[in-house]
Amino acid sequence: MSLGLKGLATLIIFVSLALSSGVSICDARSGRHWRQKNGPSTTMFRRKGKGKNGGSSHRRYQPSPSTGPSVPVSPSPVVPTPSPGGGNGYTSPSPPPPLLPSLPPQASPLPPSPPPPQAPPLPPPEAPSQDTAFNVVAFGAKGDGVTDDTQAFEAAWAAACKVEASTILVPSELEFVVGPISFSGPNCKPNILFQLDGTILAKTGARAWGSGLLQWLEFTKLNGITIQGTGVINGRGQEWWANLDPNDDNDMDAYNQELEKMPQIKPTALRFYGSSNVRVTGISIVNSSQCHLKFDSCQGVMVHNLTISSPEDSPNTDGIHLQNSKDVNIHHTNLACGDDCISIQTGCSGINIHNVNCGPGHGISIGGLGKYNTKACVSNITVRDVNMFRTMSGVRIKTWQGGSGLVQNIRFSNIQMSEVQTPIMIDQFYCDKTACMNQTSAVAVSGVQYENIRGTFTIKPAHFACSDSSPCSEITLTGIQLKPLVVPQYHTCSPFCWQAFGELSTPTVPPIPCLQLGKPGGNHDVC
């Protein structure tokens, strides 16, 4: 009996040991080694499946949750999807939106569903370039700096014109000789990009220009046209310039002989006409035979990070010329030329110019207006945060005698002058010849603010020459501090005023006592 009890106790002890060992085994099987033998979790699929395109490139190849994997599936490596620009660096890449929004990992224990059947597969890398980008080289351009590539540019444009949001590529490190050409609408699709990274050279010799043309590269009647890049437009104006005066009839024969009888009419390098939503950025325009960049009858213009350069003695080489254009923004631009850095002509309103370097040149000018007894209207112009260096004038309004119309609501603010001949000028007796006929009528000037105009002058700090019949009115001077800089070839003068009315909001340096306080009598024209 005692032996039986001992045997029973021994049996109970063995059963207890066996039970505790079983619990231990179950605990061990619930550890990380057991989990590693499973297939990848939904969280792992989401993490590894993500990339620049939201992870849609390989999800369609995952097994359906209903079938269950018979063999562990490894996610395939993700290759970043190329940008629609063709991968040539001409357009900023932007990732396409994901086909379906990803659920958070805890939202569902199932692998993500494949994309919907209506979503097209990702295109091959070069397809977007073939469809929307047109390289001038592919159309026969040589880019060797000698061959005439005009026809290749015309063919590339004809193709791009038919495709909305297309791109014309002018590749870098090549020089393309191009004659007079018009990239014309109005039947072209909108939002064409002209990607200029190479150099475009004007043709030389009189034959290319016939009896004379007003422009070399022209974009007309387009909506959403953009020219951008790091390239150069070189007008090779040396073929046109001469030290002789082309306005002197006695010198004209010698002038034409020296220039291989180049026509008297000189072309603008780059002109936009009748276009809207125009953008020019990044490029350089150098050595135009006349004006470098012109906007005529345009609306919604943006110019920035532009460089314009020609010698300071190159005749009539305005930097940017605006005419009959509205809502124009020009900023962060360097302008050096032989005439006005920026010229604002009749029909302009809503012009905003800021953060511009000007010089050498003739400054920033409104006008000349009213030539040949015409009516001129200019309004709502702001020029601010500008540096002027070695310019003939700083901020200037110039009108011809005999004109009519009105210049109003003009603001010149925060402008630094360095070695500027005459920083502040209104001249209603403008004449670019030796003598001009005196006439009574004039384009009226009213509501001009000068704020924080500072720096150095070499001839005269301010010049207000206004018409007897239409005096200048509502001129406001605030924070004017201009000091003379002695330069051997110049003789400094005191400020000059004639029929100029307004107020001095703060004392000026030097004093400008000639400005008449109040308003003149009479009425001016209304535009």
Short mmCIF file of C-alpha atoms in Angstrom, two decimals, residues 47-417:
data_model
loop_
_atom_site.label_atom_id
_atom_site.label_comp_id
_atom_site.label_asym_id
_atom_site.label_seq_id
_atom_site.Cartn_x
_atom_site.Cartn_y
_atom_site.Cartn_z
CA ARG A 47 6.83 50.49 -47.02
CA LYS A 48 8.76 48.74 -49.73
CA GLY A 49 6.24 49.56 -52.38
CA LYS A 50 6.51 53.30 -51.86
CA GLY A 51 8.66 55.42 -54.07
CA LYS A 52 8.47 58.70 -55.92
CA ASN A 53 5.30 57.62 -57.62
CA GLY A 54 3.36 56.41 -54.61
CA GLY A 55 4.25 52.73 -55.02
CA SER A 56 1.94 51.79 -57.88
CA SER A 57 4.55 50.29 -60.17
CA HIS A 58 4.53 46.72 -58.76
CA ARG A 59 1.37 46.33 -56.76
CA ARG A 60 -0.51 44.83 -59.68
CA TYR A 61 1.83 41.83 -59.57
CA GLN A 62 1.04 40.86 -55.96
CA PRO A 63 -1.11 37.72 -55.50
CA SER A 64 -4.73 38.22 -54.69
CA PRO A 65 -5.56 37.91 -50.98
CA SER A 66 -8.14 35.23 -51.79
CA THR A 67 -5.64 32.80 -53.28
CA GLY A 68 -2.96 33.05 -50.65
CA PRO A 69 0.72 32.75 -51.52
CA SER A 70 2.07 29.23 -51.82
CA VAL A 71 5.62 30.63 -51.86
CA PRO A 72 6.76 33.75 -49.99
CA VAL A 73 6.68 36.70 -52.42
CA SER A 74 9.49 39.24 -52.34
CA PRO A 75 8.58 42.77 -53.43
CA SER A 76 10.38 43.75 -56.61
CA PRO A 77 12.76 46.73 -56.42
CA VAL A 78 11.15 50.06 -57.25
CA VAL A 79 12.62 52.05 -60.16
CA PRO A 80 11.79 55.78 -60.02
CA THR A 81 9.44 56.68 -62.83
CA PRO A 82 10.92 59.22 -65.27
CA SER A 83 9.39 62.66 -65.50
CA PRO A 84 7.11 63.47 -68.44
CA GLY A 85 9.77 65.88 -69.74
CA GLY A 86 11.78 63.04 -71.21
CA GLY A 87 14.57 63.07 -68.64
CA ASN A 88 16.63 65.68 -70.48
CA GLY A 89 16.46 68.27 -67.73
CA TYR A 90 14.42 70.77 -69.72
CA THR A 91 11.33 70.73 -67.51
CA SER A 92 11.00 70.44 -63.80
CA PRO A 93 9.99 66.88 -62.92
CA SER A 94 6.82 66.50 -60.92
CA PRO A 95 5.59 63.17 -59.58
CA PRO A 96 2.19 62.10 -60.91
CA PRO A 97 -0.60 61.69 -58.35
CA PRO A 98 -1.09 58.19 -56.88
CA LEU A 99 -3.68 56.05 -58.61
CA LEU A 100 -5.44 55.29 -55.32
CA PRO A 101 -4.96 56.82 -51.87
CA SER A 102 -2.98 54.49 -49.60
CA LEU A 103 -4.69 53.26 -46.46
CA PRO A 104 -2.82 53.44 -43.16
CA PRO A 105 -1.18 50.15 -42.22
CA GLN A 106 -3.56 49.50 -39.36
CA ALA A 107 -6.68 50.04 -41.48
CA SER A 108 -6.61 46.60 -43.12
CA PRO A 109 -4.62 43.41 -42.57
CA LEU A 110 -4.92 42.55 -46.27
CA PRO A 111 -2.37 43.43 -48.95
CA PRO A 112 -3.29 46.59 -50.96
CA SER A 113 -5.54 46.10 -53.94
CA PRO A 114 -4.18 46.45 -57.46
CA PRO A 115 -4.88 49.76 -59.25
CA PRO A 116 -8.27 50.16 -60.92
CA PRO A 117 -8.53 48.74 -64.42
CA GLN A 118 -9.20 52.14 -66.02
CA ALA A 119 -5.80 53.51 -64.96
CA PRO A 120 -3.35 53.28 -67.90
CA PRO A 121 0.08 51.73 -67.36
CA LEU A 122 3.03 54.06 -66.91
CA PRO A 123 4.43 55.21 -70.27
CA PRO A 124 7.94 54.32 -71.38
CA PRO A 125 10.55 56.94 -70.47
CA GLU A 126 10.96 58.54 -73.90
CA ALA A 127 7.29 58.61 -74.90
CA PRO A 128 6.48 62.05 -73.43
CA SER A 129 9.43 63.65 -75.25
CA GLN A 130 8.41 62.11 -78.54
CA ASP A 131 4.86 63.34 -78.11
CA THR A 132 5.34 66.84 -76.73
CA ALA A 133 9.01 67.85 -77.09
CA PHE A 134 10.51 68.90 -80.41
CA ASN A 135 14.28 69.20 -80.60
CA VAL A 136 15.45 71.49 -83.40
CA VAL A 137 18.33 69.09 -84.04
CA ALA A 138 15.83 66.36 -84.89
CA PHE A 139 14.45 68.68 -87.57
CA GLY A 140 17.83 69.15 -89.24
CA ALA A 141 19.50 71.96 -87.30
CA LYS A 142 23.30 71.64 -87.28
CA GLY A 143 24.21 74.04 -84.48
CA ASP A 144 27.72 74.52 -85.84
CA GLY A 145 27.62 78.33 -85.82
CA VAL A 146 27.87 78.47 -89.63
CA THR A 147 24.97 76.59 -91.24
CA ASP A 148 21.68 78.43 -91.66
CA ASP A 149 19.28 76.61 -89.30
CA THR A 150 16.24 78.81 -89.95
CA GLN A 151 14.23 76.11 -91.74
CA ALA A 152 14.83 73.61 -88.95
CA PHE A 153 13.47 76.08 -86.40
CA GLU A 154 10.44 76.74 -88.61
CA ALA A 155 9.75 73.01 -88.92
CA ALA A 156 10.10 72.42 -85.18
CA TRP A 157 7.72 75.27 -84.49
CA ALA A 158 5.16 73.99 -87.01
CA ALA A 159 5.11 70.66 -85.19
CA ALA A 160 5.02 72.12 -81.68
CA CYS A 161 2.28 74.57 -82.65
CA LYS A 162 -0.18 71.69 -83.06
CA VAL A 163 0.34 70.26 -79.56
CA GLU A 164 -0.86 71.89 -76.37
CA ALA A 165 1.83 72.40 -73.71
CA SER A 166 4.53 71.34 -76.16
CA THR A 167 8.24 72.10 -75.82
CA ILE A 168 10.77 73.26 -78.39
CA LEU A 169 14.27 72.24 -77.35
CA VAL A 170 17.31 74.28 -78.34
CA PRO A 171 20.08 72.17 -76.79
CA SER A 172 23.10 73.54 -74.98
CA GLU A 173 26.68 73.76 -76.28
CA LEU A 174 25.49 74.40 -79.83
CA GLU A 175 25.29 77.63 -81.85
CA PHE A 176 22.40 78.00 -84.27
CA VAL A 177 22.47 80.61 -87.02
CA VAL A 178 18.91 81.79 -87.59
CA GLY A 179 17.57 84.44 -89.93
CA PRO A 180 14.42 86.55 -89.44
CA ILE A 181 11.65 84.24 -88.26
CA SER A 182 8.11 84.54 -86.91
CA PHE A 183 6.74 81.99 -84.47
CA SER A 184 3.12 82.79 -85.11
CA GLY A 185 -0.35 81.99 -83.82
CA PRO A 186 -3.25 82.48 -83.43
CA ASN A 187 -4.05 78.89 -84.39
CA CYS A 188 -1.30 77.43 -82.23
CA LYS A 189 -2.22 75.49 -79.13
CA PRO A 190 -1.63 77.30 -75.81
CA ASN A 191 1.18 76.99 -73.28
CA ILE A 192 4.13 76.34 -75.59
CA LEU A 193 7.54 76.26 -73.92
CA PHE A 194 10.59 77.42 -75.85
CA GLN A 195 13.47 75.86 -73.92
CA LEU A 196 16.59 77.78 -74.91
CA ASP A 197 19.83 76.35 -73.56
CA GLY A 198 22.04 76.81 -76.62
CA THR A 199 22.95 79.98 -78.51
CA ILE A 200 20.97 81.58 -81.32
CA LEU A 201 23.06 83.79 -83.61
CA ALA A 202 21.67 86.43 -85.96
CA LYS A 203 22.63 86.12 -89.59
CA THR A 204 25.20 88.60 -90.81
CA GLY A 205 25.44 90.50 -94.07
CA ALA A 206 22.89 92.73 -95.76
CA ARG A 207 21.26 89.99 -97.87
CA ALA A 208 19.59 88.38 -94.88
CA TRP A 209 17.73 91.59 -94.00
CA GLY A 210 16.60 92.89 -97.39
CA SER A 211 15.49 96.51 -97.20
CA GLY A 212 15.18 96.32 -93.43
CA LEU A 213 13.05 94.51 -90.84
CA LEU A 214 11.64 95.65 -87.52
CA GLN A 215 12.33 92.38 -85.70
CA TRP A 216 14.52 89.30 -85.86
CA LEU A 217 12.84 86.68 -83.61
CA GLU A 218 9.12 87.32 -83.28
CA PHE A 219 6.37 85.55 -81.32
CA THR A 220 2.89 86.73 -82.30
CA LYS A 221 -0.69 86.11 -81.14
CA LEU A 222 0.06 83.34 -78.66
CA ASN A 223 -1.43 82.41 -75.31
CA GLY A 224 0.83 81.05 -72.58
CA ILE A 225 4.16 81.30 -74.40
CA THR A 226 7.28 80.83 -72.26
CA ILE A 227 10.93 81.27 -73.17
CA GLN A 228 13.26 79.94 -70.52
CA GLY A 229 16.67 78.36 -70.12
CA THR A 230 20.32 79.22 -69.78
CA GLY A 231 20.92 80.03 -73.43
CA VAL A 232 21.85 83.19 -75.32
CA ILE A 233 20.28 85.24 -78.09
CA ASN A 234 23.11 87.08 -79.82
CA GLY A 235 22.03 89.80 -82.24
CA ARG A 236 25.61 90.40 -83.46
CA GLY A 237 24.85 94.11 -83.58
CA GLN A 238 28.44 94.95 -84.46
CA GLU A 239 27.34 94.41 -88.05
CA TRP A 240 25.05 97.43 -87.71
CA TRP A 241 26.78 99.81 -85.35
CA ALA A 242 29.14 102.56 -86.48
CA ASN A 243 30.82 105.54 -84.93
CA LEU A 244 29.20 107.78 -87.51
CA ASP A 245 25.85 109.42 -86.83
CA PRO A 246 23.10 107.72 -88.85
CA ASN A 247 20.86 110.78 -88.33
CA ASP A 248 23.28 112.90 -90.31
CA ASP A 249 22.39 112.75 -94.01
CA ASN A 250 25.93 113.73 -94.97
CA ASP A 251 27.32 110.70 -93.19
CA MET A 252 24.73 108.19 -94.40
CA ASP A 253 26.60 107.10 -97.53
CA ALA A 254 29.77 106.42 -95.57
CA TYR A 255 27.67 104.77 -92.86
CA ASN A 256 26.17 102.30 -95.33
CA GLN A 257 29.50 101.61 -97.05
CA GLU A 258 31.17 100.75 -93.77
CA LEU A 259 28.33 98.38 -92.86
CA GLU A 260 28.21 96.66 -96.27
CA LYS A 261 25.10 98.71 -97.06
CA MET A 262 23.15 97.30 -94.16
CA PRO A 263 19.59 98.67 -94.19
CA GLN A 264 18.84 101.71 -92.06
CA ILE A 265 15.98 99.90 -90.31
CA LYS A 266 17.50 97.76 -87.58
CA PRO A 267 15.64 94.81 -86.07
CA THR A 268 14.65 94.20 -82.47
CA ALA A 269 16.25 90.94 -81.29
CA LEU A 270 13.19 89.40 -79.59
CA ARG A 271 9.65 90.72 -79.94
CA PHE A 272 6.28 89.57 -78.60
CA TYR A 273 3.16 90.94 -80.23
CA GLY A 274 -0.53 90.49 -79.40
CA SER A 275 0.16 87.72 -76.88
CA SER A 276 -1.07 86.95 -73.38
CA ASN A 277 0.47 85.17 -70.40
CA VAL A 278 4.01 85.64 -71.63
CA ARG A 279 7.02 84.58 -69.57
CA VAL A 280 10.71 85.15 -70.25
CA THR A 281 13.22 83.89 -67.70
CA GLY A 282 16.82 82.77 -67.35
CA ILE A 283 18.14 83.60 -70.81
CA SER A 284 20.59 86.28 -71.94
CA ILE A 285 20.12 88.67 -74.87
CA VAL A 286 23.29 90.36 -76.06
CA ASN A 287 24.40 92.81 -78.72
CA SER A 288 21.09 93.45 -80.41
CA SER A 289 21.35 95.78 -83.38
CA GLN A 290 18.59 97.87 -81.78
CA CYS A 291 16.13 97.06 -78.98
CA HIS A 292 16.83 93.77 -77.22
CA LEU A 293 13.38 92.71 -75.96
CA LYS A 294 10.03 94.24 -76.90
CA PHE A 295 6.45 93.61 -75.78
CA ASP A 296 3.81 95.19 -78.00
CA SER A 297 0.07 94.83 -77.32
CA CYS A 298 0.62 92.08 -74.74
CA GLN A 299 -1.14 91.34 -71.47
CA GLY A 300 0.07 89.36 -68.49
CA VAL A 301 3.86 89.51 -68.93
CA MET A 302 6.46 88.15 -66.50
CA VAL A 303 10.18 88.78 -66.98
CA HIS A 304 12.70 87.70 -64.38
CA ASN A 305 16.27 86.46 -63.99
CA LEU A 306 17.08 87.92 -67.38
CA THR A 307 20.38 89.40 -68.54
CA ILE A 308 20.63 91.99 -71.30
CA SER A 309 23.99 93.34 -72.37
CA SER A 310 25.44 95.55 -75.09
CA PRO A 311 28.14 98.25 -75.12
CA GLU A 312 27.16 101.59 -73.58
CA ASP A 313 27.99 103.37 -76.85
CA SER A 314 25.83 101.05 -79.01
CA PRO A 315 23.12 103.28 -80.55
CA ASN A 316 19.42 102.84 -79.70
CA THR A 317 19.91 99.50 -77.98
CA ASP A 318 17.11 99.71 -75.41
CA GLY A 319 17.01 96.81 -72.98
CA ILE A 320 13.25 96.19 -72.59
CA HIS A 321 10.66 98.16 -74.54
CA LEU A 322 6.97 98.14 -73.52
CA GLN A 323 4.18 99.47 -75.71
CA ASN A 324 0.40 99.08 -75.45
CA SER A 325 0.94 96.38 -72.83
CA LYS A 326 -0.76 95.79 -69.49
CA ASP A 327 -0.06 93.86 -66.31
CA VAL A 328 3.69 93.53 -66.74
CA ASN A 329 6.11 92.38 -64.01
CA ILE A 330 9.87 92.74 -64.45
CA HIS A 331 12.13 91.74 -61.58
CA HIS A 332 15.56 90.35 -60.66
CA THR A 333 17.04 91.33 -63.99
CA ASN A 334 20.38 92.83 -65.07
CA LEU A 335 20.29 95.41 -67.84
CA ALA A 336 23.29 97.09 -69.46
CA CYS A 337 22.92 98.75 -72.85
CA GLY A 338 23.38 101.87 -74.96
CA ASP A 339 19.92 103.37 -74.40
CA ASP A 340 17.06 103.06 -71.89
CA CYS A 341 17.33 100.01 -69.67
CA ILE A 342 13.52 99.93 -69.71
CA SER A 343 11.39 102.10 -71.96
CA ILE A 344 7.65 102.46 -71.25
CA GLN A 345 5.62 103.82 -74.13
CA THR A 346 2.02 104.78 -74.77
CA GLY A 347 -0.82 102.42 -73.91
CA CYS A 348 0.94 100.88 -70.90
CA SER A 349 -0.65 100.42 -67.48
CA GLY A 350 -0.19 98.14 -64.51
CA ILE A 351 3.62 97.96 -64.86
CA ASN A 352 5.60 96.72 -61.84
CA ILE A 353 9.41 96.85 -61.98
CA HIS A 354 11.53 95.88 -58.99
CA ASN A 355 14.91 94.42 -58.02
CA VAL A 356 16.55 95.45 -61.26
CA ASN A 357 20.14 96.50 -61.92
CA CYS A 358 20.44 99.15 -64.62
CA GLY A 359 23.68 100.46 -66.08
CA PRO A 360 25.36 101.52 -68.07
CA GLY A 361 22.52 102.96 -70.12
CA HIS A 362 20.04 105.82 -70.08
CA GLY A 363 18.04 104.73 -67.03
CA ILE A 364 14.38 103.73 -66.76
CA SER A 365 12.17 105.99 -68.86
CA ILE A 366 8.52 106.64 -69.51
CA GLY A 367 8.45 107.96 -73.07
CA GLY A 368 9.21 109.73 -75.29
CA LEU A 369 5.49 110.25 -75.63
CA GLY A 370 3.43 112.36 -78.01
CA LYS A 371 5.77 112.35 -80.97
CA TYR A 372 4.24 113.61 -84.24
CA ASN A 373 1.39 115.25 -82.27
CA THR A 374 -0.02 111.92 -81.10
CA LYS A 375 -2.02 111.19 -77.97
CA ALA A 376 -0.32 109.10 -75.28
CA CYS A 377 -1.73 107.51 -72.14
CA VAL A 378 0.36 105.82 -69.43
CA SER A 379 -0.80 105.01 -65.90
CA ASN A 380 -0.16 102.98 -62.75
CA ILE A 381 3.59 102.44 -63.04
CA THR A 382 5.73 101.33 -60.08
CA VAL A 383 9.53 101.25 -60.15
CA ARG A 384 11.10 100.21 -56.85
CA ASP A 385 14.21 98.63 -55.34
CA VAL A 386 16.41 99.41 -58.31
CA ASN A 387 20.15 100.07 -58.60
CA MET A 388 21.36 102.59 -61.21
CA PHE A 389 25.04 102.67 -62.11
CA ARG A 390 26.69 105.15 -64.49
CA THR A 391 23.47 105.93 -66.35
CA MET A 392 22.63 109.12 -68.22
CA SER A 393 19.42 109.58 -66.24
CA GLY A 394 17.88 107.70 -63.38
CA VAL A 395 14.07 107.67 -63.45
CA ARG A 396 12.78 109.84 -66.27
CA ILE A 397 9.52 110.94 -67.91
CA LYS A 398 10.01 112.45 -71.36
CA THR A 399 7.42 113.84 -73.75
CA TRP A 400 7.56 115.58 -77.10
CA GLN A 401 6.11 118.99 -77.69
CA GLY A 402 2.80 118.99 -79.57
CA GLY A 403 1.44 115.77 -78.10
CA SER A 404 -1.61 115.20 -75.92
CA GLY A 405 -2.80 112.72 -73.32
CA LEU A 406 -1.79 112.00 -69.75
CA VAL A 407 0.85 110.28 -67.62
CA GLN A 408 -0.53 109.61 -64.12
CA ASN A 409 -0.10 107.56 -60.95
CA ILE A 410 3.64 106.96 -61.18
CA ARG A 411 5.76 105.80 -58.22
CA PHE A 412 9.56 105.67 -58.06
CA SER A 413 10.70 104.21 -54.74
CA ASN A 414 13.88 102.95 -53.04
CA ILE A 415 16.30 103.64 -55.87
CA GLN A 416 20.05 103.75 -55.39
CA MET A 417 21.95 106.05 -57.76
#
